[in-house]
PDB file of C-alpha atoms and ligand atoms in Angstrom:
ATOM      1  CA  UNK A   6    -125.981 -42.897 -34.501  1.00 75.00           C
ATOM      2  CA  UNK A   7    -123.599 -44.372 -37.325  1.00 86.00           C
ATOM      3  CA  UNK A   8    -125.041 -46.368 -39.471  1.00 95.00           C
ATOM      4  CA  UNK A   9    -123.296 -49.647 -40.018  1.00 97.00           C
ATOM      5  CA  UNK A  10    -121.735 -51.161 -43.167  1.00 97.00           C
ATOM      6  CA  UNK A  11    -124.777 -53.064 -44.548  1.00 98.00           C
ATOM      7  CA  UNK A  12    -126.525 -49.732 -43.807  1.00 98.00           C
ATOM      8  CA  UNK A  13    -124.142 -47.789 -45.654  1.00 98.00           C
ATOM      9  CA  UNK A  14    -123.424 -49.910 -48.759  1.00 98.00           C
ATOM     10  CA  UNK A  15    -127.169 -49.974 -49.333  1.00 98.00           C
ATOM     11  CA  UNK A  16    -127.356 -46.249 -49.245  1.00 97.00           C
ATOM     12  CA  UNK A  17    -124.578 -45.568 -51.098  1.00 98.00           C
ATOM     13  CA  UNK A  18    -126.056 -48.115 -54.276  1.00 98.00           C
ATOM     14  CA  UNK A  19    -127.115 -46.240 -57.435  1.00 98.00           C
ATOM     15  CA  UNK A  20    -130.812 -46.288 -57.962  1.00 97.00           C
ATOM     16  CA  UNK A  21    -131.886 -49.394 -59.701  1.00 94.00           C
ATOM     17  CA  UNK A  22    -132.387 -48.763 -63.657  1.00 95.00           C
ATOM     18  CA  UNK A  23    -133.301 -51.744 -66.104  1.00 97.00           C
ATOM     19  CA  UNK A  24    -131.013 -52.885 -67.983  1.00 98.00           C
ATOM     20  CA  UNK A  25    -127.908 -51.036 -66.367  1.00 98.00           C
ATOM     21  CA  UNK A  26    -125.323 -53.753 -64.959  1.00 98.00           C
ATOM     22  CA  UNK A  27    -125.621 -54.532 -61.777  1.00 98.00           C
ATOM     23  CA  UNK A  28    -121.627 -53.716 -60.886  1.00 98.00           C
ATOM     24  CA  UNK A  29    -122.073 -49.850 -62.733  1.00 98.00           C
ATOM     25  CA  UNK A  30    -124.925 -50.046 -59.572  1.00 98.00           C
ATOM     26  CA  UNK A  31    -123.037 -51.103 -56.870  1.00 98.00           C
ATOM     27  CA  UNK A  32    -119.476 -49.863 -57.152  1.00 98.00           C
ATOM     28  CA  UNK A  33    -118.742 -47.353 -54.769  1.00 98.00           C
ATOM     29  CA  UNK A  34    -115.634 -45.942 -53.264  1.00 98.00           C
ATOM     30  CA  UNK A  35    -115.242 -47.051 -49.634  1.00 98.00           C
ATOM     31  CA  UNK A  36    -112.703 -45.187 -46.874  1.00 98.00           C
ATOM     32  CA  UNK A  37    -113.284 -48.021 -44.113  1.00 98.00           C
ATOM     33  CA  UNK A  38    -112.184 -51.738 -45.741  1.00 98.00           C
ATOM     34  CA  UNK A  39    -112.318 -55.220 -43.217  1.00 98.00           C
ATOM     35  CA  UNK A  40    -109.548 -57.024 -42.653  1.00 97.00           C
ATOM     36  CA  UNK A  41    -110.724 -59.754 -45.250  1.00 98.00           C
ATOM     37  CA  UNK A  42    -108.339 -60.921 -47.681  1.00 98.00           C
ATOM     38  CA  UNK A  43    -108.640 -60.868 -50.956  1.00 98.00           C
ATOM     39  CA  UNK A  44    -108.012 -64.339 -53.167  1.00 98.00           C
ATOM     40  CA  UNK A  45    -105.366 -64.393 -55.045  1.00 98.00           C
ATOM     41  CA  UNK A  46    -108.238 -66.011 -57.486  1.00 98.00           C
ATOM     42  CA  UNK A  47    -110.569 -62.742 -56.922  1.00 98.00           C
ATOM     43  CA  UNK A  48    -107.277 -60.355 -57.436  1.00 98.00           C
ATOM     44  CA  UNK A  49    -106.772 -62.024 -60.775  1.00 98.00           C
ATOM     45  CA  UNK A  50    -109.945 -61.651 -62.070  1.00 98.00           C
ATOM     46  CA  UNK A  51    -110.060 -58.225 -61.578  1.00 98.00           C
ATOM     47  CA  UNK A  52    -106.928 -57.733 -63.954  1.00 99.00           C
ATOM     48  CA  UNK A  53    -108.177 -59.950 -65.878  1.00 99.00           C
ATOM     49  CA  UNK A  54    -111.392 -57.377 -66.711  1.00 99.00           C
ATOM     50  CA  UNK A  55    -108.975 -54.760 -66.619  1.00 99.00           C
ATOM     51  CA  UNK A  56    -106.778 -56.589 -69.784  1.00 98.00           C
ATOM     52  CA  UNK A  57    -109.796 -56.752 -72.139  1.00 99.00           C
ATOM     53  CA  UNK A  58    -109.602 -52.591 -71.864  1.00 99.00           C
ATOM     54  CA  UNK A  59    -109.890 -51.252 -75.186  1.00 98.00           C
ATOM     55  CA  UNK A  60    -106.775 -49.065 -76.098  1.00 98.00           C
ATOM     56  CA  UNK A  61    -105.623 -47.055 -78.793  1.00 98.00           C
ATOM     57  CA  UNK A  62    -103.547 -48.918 -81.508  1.00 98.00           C
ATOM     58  CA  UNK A  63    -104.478 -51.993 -78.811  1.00 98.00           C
ATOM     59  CA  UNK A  64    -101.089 -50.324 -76.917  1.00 98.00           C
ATOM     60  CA  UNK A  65    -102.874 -51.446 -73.572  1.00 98.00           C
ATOM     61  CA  UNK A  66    -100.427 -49.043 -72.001  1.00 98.00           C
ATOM     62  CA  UNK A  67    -101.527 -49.916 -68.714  1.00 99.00           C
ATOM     63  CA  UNK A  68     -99.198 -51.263 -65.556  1.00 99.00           C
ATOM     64  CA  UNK A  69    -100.391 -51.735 -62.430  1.00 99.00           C
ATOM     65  CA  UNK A  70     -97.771 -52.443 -59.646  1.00 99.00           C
ATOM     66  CA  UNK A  71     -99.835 -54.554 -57.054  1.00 99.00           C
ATOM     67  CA  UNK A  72     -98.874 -54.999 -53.044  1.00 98.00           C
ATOM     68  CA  UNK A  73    -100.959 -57.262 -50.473  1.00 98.00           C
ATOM     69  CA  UNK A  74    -101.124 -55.211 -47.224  1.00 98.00           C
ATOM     70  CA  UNK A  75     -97.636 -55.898 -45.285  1.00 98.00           C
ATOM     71  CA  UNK A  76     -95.339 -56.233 -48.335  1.00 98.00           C
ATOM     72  CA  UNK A  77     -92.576 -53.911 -49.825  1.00 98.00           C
ATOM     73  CA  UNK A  78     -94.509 -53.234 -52.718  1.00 98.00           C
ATOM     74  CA  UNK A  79     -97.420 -52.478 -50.693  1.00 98.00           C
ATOM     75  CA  UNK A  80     -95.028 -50.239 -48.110  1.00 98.00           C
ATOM     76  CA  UNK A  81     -93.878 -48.333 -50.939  1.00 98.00           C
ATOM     77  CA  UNK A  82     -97.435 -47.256 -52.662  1.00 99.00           C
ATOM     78  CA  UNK A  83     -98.850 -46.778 -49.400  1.00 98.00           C
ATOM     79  CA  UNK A  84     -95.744 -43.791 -48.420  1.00 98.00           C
ATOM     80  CA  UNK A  85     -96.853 -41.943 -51.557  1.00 98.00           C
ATOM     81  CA  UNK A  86    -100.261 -41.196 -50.488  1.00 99.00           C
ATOM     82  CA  UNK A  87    -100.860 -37.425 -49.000  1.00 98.00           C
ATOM     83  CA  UNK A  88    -101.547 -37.521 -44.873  1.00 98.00           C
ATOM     84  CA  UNK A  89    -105.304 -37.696 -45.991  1.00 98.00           C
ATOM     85  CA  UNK A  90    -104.951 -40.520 -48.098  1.00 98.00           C
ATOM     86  CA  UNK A  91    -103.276 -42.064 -45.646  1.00 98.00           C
ATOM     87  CA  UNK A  92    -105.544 -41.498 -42.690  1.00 98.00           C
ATOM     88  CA  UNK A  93    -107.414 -44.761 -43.947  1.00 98.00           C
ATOM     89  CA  UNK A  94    -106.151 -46.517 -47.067  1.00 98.00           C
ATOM     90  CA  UNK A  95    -104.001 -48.475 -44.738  1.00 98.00           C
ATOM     91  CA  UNK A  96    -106.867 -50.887 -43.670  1.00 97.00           C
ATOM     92  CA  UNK A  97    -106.857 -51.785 -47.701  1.00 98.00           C
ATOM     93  CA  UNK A  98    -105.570 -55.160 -47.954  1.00 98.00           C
ATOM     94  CA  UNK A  99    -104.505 -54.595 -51.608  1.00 99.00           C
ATOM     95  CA  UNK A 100    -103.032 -51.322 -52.946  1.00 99.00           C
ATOM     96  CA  UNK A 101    -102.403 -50.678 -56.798  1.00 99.00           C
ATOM     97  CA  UNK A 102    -100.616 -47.955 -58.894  1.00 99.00           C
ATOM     98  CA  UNK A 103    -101.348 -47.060 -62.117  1.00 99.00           C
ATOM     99  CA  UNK A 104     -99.363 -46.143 -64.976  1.00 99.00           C
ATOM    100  CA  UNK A 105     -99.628 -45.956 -68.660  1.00 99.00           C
ATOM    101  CA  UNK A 106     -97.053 -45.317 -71.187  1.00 98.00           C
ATOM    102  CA  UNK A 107     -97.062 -42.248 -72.785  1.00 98.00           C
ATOM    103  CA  UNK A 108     -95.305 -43.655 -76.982  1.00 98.00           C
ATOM    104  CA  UNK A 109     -96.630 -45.975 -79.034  1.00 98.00           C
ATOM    105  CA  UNK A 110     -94.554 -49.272 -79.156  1.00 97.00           C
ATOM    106  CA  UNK A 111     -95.319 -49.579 -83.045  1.00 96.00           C
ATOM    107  CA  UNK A 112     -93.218 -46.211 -83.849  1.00 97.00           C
ATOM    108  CA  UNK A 113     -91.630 -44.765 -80.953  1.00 96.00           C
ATOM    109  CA  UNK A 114     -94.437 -41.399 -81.372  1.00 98.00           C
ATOM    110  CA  UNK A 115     -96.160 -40.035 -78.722  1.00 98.00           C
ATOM    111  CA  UNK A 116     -99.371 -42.013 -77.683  1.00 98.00           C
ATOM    112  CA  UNK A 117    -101.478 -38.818 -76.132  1.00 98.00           C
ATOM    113  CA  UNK A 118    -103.908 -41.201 -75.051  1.00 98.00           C
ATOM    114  CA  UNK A 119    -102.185 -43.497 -72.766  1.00 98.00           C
ATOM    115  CA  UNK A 120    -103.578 -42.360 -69.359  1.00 98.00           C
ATOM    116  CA  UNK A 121    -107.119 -42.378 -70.927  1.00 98.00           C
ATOM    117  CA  UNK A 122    -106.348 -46.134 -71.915  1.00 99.00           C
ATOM    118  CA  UNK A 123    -105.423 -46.710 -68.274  1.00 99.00           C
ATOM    119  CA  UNK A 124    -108.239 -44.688 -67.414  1.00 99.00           C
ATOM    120  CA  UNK A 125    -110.580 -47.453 -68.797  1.00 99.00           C
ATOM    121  CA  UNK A 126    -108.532 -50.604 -67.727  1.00 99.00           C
ATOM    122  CA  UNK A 127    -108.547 -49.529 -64.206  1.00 99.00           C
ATOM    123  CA  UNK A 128    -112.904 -48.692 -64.068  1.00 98.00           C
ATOM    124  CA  UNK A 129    -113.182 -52.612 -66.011  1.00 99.00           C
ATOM    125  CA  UNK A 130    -110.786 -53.327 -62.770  1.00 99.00           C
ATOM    126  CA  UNK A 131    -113.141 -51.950 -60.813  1.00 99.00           C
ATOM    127  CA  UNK A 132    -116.560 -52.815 -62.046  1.00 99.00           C
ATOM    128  CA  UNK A 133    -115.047 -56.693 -61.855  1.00 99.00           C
ATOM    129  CA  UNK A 134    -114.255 -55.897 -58.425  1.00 99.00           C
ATOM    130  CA  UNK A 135    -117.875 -54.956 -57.443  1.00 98.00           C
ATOM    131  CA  UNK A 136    -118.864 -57.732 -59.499  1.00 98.00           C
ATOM    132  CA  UNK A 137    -117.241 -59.762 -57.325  1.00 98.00           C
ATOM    133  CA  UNK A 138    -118.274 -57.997 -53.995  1.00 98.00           C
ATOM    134  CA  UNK A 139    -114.894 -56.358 -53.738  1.00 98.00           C
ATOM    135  CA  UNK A 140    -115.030 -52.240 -53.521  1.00 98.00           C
ATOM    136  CA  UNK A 141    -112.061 -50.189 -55.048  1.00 99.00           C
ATOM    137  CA  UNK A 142    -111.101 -46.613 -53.900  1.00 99.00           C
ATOM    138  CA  UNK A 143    -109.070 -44.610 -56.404  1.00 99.00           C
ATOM    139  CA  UNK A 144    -106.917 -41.972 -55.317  1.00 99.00           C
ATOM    140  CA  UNK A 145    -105.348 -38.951 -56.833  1.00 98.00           C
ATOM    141  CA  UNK A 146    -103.495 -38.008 -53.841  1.00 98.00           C
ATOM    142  CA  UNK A 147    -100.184 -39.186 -53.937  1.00 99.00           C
ATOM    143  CA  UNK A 148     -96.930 -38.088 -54.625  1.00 98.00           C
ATOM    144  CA  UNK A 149     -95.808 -39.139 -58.125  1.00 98.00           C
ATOM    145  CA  UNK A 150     -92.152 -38.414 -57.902  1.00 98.00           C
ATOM    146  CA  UNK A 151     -91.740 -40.175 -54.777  1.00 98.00           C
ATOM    147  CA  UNK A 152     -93.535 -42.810 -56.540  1.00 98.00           C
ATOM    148  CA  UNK A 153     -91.257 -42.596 -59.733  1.00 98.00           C
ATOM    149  CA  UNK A 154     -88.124 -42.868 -57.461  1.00 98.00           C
ATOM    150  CA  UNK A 155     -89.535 -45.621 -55.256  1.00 98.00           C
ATOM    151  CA  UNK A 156     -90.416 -47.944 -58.169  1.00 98.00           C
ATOM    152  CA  UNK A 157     -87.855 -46.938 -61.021  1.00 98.00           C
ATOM    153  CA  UNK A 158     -90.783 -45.770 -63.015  1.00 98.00           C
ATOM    154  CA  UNK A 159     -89.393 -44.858 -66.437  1.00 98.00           C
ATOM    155  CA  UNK A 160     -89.933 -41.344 -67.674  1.00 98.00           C
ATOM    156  CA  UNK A 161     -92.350 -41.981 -70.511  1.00 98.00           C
ATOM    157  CA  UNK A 162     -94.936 -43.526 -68.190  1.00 98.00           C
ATOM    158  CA  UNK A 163     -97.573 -41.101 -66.951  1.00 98.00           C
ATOM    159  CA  UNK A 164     -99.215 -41.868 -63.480  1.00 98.00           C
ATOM    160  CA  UNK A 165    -103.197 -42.929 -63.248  1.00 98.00           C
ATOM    161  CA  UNK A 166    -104.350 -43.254 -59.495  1.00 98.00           C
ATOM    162  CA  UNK A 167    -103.410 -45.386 -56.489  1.00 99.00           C
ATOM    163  CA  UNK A 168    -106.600 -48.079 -56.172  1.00 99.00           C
ATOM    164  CA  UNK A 169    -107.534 -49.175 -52.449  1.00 99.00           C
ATOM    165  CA  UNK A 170    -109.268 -52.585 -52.999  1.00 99.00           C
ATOM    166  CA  UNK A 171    -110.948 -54.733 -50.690  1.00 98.00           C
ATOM    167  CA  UNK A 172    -114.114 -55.666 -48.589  1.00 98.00           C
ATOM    168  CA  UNK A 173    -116.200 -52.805 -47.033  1.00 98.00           C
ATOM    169  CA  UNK A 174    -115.272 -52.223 -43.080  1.00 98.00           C
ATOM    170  CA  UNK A 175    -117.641 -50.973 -40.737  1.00 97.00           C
ATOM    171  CA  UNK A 176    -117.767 -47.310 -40.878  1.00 97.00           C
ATOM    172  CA  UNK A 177    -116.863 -46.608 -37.287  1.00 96.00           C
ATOM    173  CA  UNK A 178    -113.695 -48.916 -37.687  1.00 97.00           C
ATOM    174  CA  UNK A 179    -112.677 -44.891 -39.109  1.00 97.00           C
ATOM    175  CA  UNK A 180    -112.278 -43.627 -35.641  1.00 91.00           C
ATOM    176  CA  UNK A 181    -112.781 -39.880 -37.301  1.00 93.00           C
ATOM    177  CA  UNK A 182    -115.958 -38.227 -37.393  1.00 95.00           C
ATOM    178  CA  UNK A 183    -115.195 -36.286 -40.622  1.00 96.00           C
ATOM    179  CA  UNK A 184    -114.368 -39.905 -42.227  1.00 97.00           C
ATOM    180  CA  UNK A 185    -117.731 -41.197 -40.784  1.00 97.00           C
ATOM    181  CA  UNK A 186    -119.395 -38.296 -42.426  1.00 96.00           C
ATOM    182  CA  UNK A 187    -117.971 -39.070 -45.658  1.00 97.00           C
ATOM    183  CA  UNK A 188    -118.727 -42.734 -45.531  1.00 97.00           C
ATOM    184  CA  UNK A 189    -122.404 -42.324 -44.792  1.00 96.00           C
ATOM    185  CA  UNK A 190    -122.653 -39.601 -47.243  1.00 97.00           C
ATOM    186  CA  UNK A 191    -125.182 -40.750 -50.221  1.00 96.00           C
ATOM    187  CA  UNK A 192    -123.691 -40.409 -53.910  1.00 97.00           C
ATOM    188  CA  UNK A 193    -124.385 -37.858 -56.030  1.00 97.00           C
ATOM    189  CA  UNK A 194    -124.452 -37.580 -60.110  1.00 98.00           C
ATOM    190  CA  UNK A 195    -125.082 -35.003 -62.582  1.00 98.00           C
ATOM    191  CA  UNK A 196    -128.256 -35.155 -64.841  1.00 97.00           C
ATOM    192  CA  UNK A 197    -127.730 -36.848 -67.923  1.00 97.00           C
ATOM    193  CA  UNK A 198    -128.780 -33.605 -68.866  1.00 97.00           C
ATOM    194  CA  UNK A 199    -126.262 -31.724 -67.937  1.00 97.00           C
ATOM    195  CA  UNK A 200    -123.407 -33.894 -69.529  1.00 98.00           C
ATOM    196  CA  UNK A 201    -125.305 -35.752 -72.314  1.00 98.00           C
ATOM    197  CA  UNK A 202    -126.212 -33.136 -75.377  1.00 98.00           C
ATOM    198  CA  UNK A 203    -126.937 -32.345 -79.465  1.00 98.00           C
ATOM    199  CA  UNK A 204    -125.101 -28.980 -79.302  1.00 98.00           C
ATOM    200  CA  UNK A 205    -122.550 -27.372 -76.525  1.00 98.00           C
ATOM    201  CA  UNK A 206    -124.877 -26.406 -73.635  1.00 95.00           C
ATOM    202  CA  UNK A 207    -127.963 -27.817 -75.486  1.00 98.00           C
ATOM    203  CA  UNK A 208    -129.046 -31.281 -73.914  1.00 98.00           C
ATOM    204  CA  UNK A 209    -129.520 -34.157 -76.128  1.00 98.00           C
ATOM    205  CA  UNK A 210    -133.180 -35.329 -76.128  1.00 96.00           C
ATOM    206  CA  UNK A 211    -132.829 -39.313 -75.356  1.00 95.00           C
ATOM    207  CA  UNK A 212    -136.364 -39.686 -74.990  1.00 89.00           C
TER     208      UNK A 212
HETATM  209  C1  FMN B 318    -108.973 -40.330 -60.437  1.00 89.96           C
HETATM  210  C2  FMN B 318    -109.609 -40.273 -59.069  1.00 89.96           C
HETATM  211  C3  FMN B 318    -108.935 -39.684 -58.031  1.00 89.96           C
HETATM  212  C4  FMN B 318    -109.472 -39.674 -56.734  1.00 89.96           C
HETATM  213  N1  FMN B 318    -108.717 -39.188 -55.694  1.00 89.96           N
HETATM  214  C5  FMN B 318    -109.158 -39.375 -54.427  1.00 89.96           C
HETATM  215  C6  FMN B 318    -108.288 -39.102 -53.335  1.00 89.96           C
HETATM  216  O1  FMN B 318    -107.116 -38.731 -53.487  1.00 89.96           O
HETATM  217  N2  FMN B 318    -108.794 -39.287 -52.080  1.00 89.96           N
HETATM  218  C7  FMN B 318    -110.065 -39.728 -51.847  1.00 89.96           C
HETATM  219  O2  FMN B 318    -110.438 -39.879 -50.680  1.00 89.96           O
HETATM  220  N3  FMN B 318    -110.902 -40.025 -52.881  1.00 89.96           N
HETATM  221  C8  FMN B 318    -110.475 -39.872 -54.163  1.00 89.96           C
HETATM  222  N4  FMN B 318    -111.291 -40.220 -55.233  1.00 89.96           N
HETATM  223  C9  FMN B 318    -112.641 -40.751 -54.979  1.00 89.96           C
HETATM  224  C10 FMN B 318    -113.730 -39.809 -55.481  1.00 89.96           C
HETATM  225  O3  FMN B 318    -113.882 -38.747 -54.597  1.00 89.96           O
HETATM  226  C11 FMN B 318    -115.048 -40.627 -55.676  1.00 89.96           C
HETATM  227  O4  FMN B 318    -114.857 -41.574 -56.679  1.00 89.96           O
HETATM  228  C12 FMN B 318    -116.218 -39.706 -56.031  1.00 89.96           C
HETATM  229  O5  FMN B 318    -116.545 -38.884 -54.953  1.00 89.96           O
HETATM  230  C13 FMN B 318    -117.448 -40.493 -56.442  1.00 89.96           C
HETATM  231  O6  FMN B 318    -117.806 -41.394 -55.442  1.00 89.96           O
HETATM  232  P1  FMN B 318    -118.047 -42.935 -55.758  1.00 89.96           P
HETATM  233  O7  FMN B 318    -116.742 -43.487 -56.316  1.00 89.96           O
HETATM  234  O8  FMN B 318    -118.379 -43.564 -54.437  1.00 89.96           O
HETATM  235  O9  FMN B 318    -119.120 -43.024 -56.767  1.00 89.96           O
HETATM  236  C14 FMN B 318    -110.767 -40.228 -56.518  1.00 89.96           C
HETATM  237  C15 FMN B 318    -111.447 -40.818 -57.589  1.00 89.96           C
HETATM  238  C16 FMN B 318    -110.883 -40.863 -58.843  1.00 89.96           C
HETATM  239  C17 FMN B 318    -111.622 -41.558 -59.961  1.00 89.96           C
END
């Protein structure tokens, strides 16, 4: 039996930890999204969290080319996602590319860190977004050239990911049981032991 979306965004929570905000918690990456809209008043919060990034050289290198389900912009993020991709981040009402420039506007040099800068403006983006009830799906899958071409993206912007943003669906709204499977999948994490440490391969003691 499938469970249903309540169901599902309850499993998929991180455990409760004091002291840990409550959107690091519940931000997970959906597959099936409802048909609600999104405010325009919601949508601009989210960039709003996602301006107050912090950046190298305060570049904020970020762009994020934003379509509503049903518009050109949205048409033309939405053919630059791989078959798989596709298979369900059409029911997004909100689709959002990510790029970052790739020189620093003080000198004309190469700014190496300008997709890590987008990097962190796009999880604020999202972590406002569950904030606000809203989940966000990023996506690697997409074809970058075709998304260069469609948008006149300049060469010295480097792509991020393609961000599926809405309200959770019901997971049988899918119609694919390998989709269903995914969706009612828990989460899983490394240890901070495995990623936090004093030495390479030695494990930090935090206590
Ligand atoms: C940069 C990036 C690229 C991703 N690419 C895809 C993708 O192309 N397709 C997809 O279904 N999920 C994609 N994901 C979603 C991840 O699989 C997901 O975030 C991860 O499994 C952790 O799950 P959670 O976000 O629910 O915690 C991507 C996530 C990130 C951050």
């Amino acid at each position: 039996m499938t469970l249903s979306a309540v169901e599902v965004n309850k499993l998929k929570q991180a455990p409760a930890t004091e002291g840990v905000l409550p959107a690091v918690l519940s931000r997970w990456s959906p597959r099936s999204f409802s048909s609600r809209e999104v405010s325009a008043a919601d949508l601009r919060k989210v960039f709003e969290a996602a301006r107050w990034a912090a950046s190298a050289y305060n570049e904020q290198p970020w762009r994020f080319l934003v379509g509503r389900q049903g518009s050109p912009t949205y048409k033309k993020i939405f053919s630059t996602l791989i078959g798989f991709n596709q298979s369900w981040a059409g029911s997004a009402p909100v689709l959002i590319l990510g790029v970052a420039g790739t020189k620093f506007t003080h000198n004309g040099t190469a700014n190496g860190w300008g997709v890590y800068d987008l990097g962190a403006s796009a999880s604020y983006l999202t972590l406002q977004a569950a904030a606000l009830g809203i989940l966000t799906h990023q996506m690697a899958g997409f074809d970058q050239e075709i998304a260069r071409k469609a948008f006149e993206i300049p060469a010295d912007y480097a792509f991020g990911s393609v961000i599926a943003l809405g309200y959770q669906g019901e997971p049988t709204a899918l119609e694919n049981e390998q989709l269903i499977a995914m969706e009612t999948q828990p989460r899983e994490r490394k240890a901070l032991n495995e990623f936090v440490l004093s030495g390479w391969g030695e494990a930090a003691d935090l206590g």
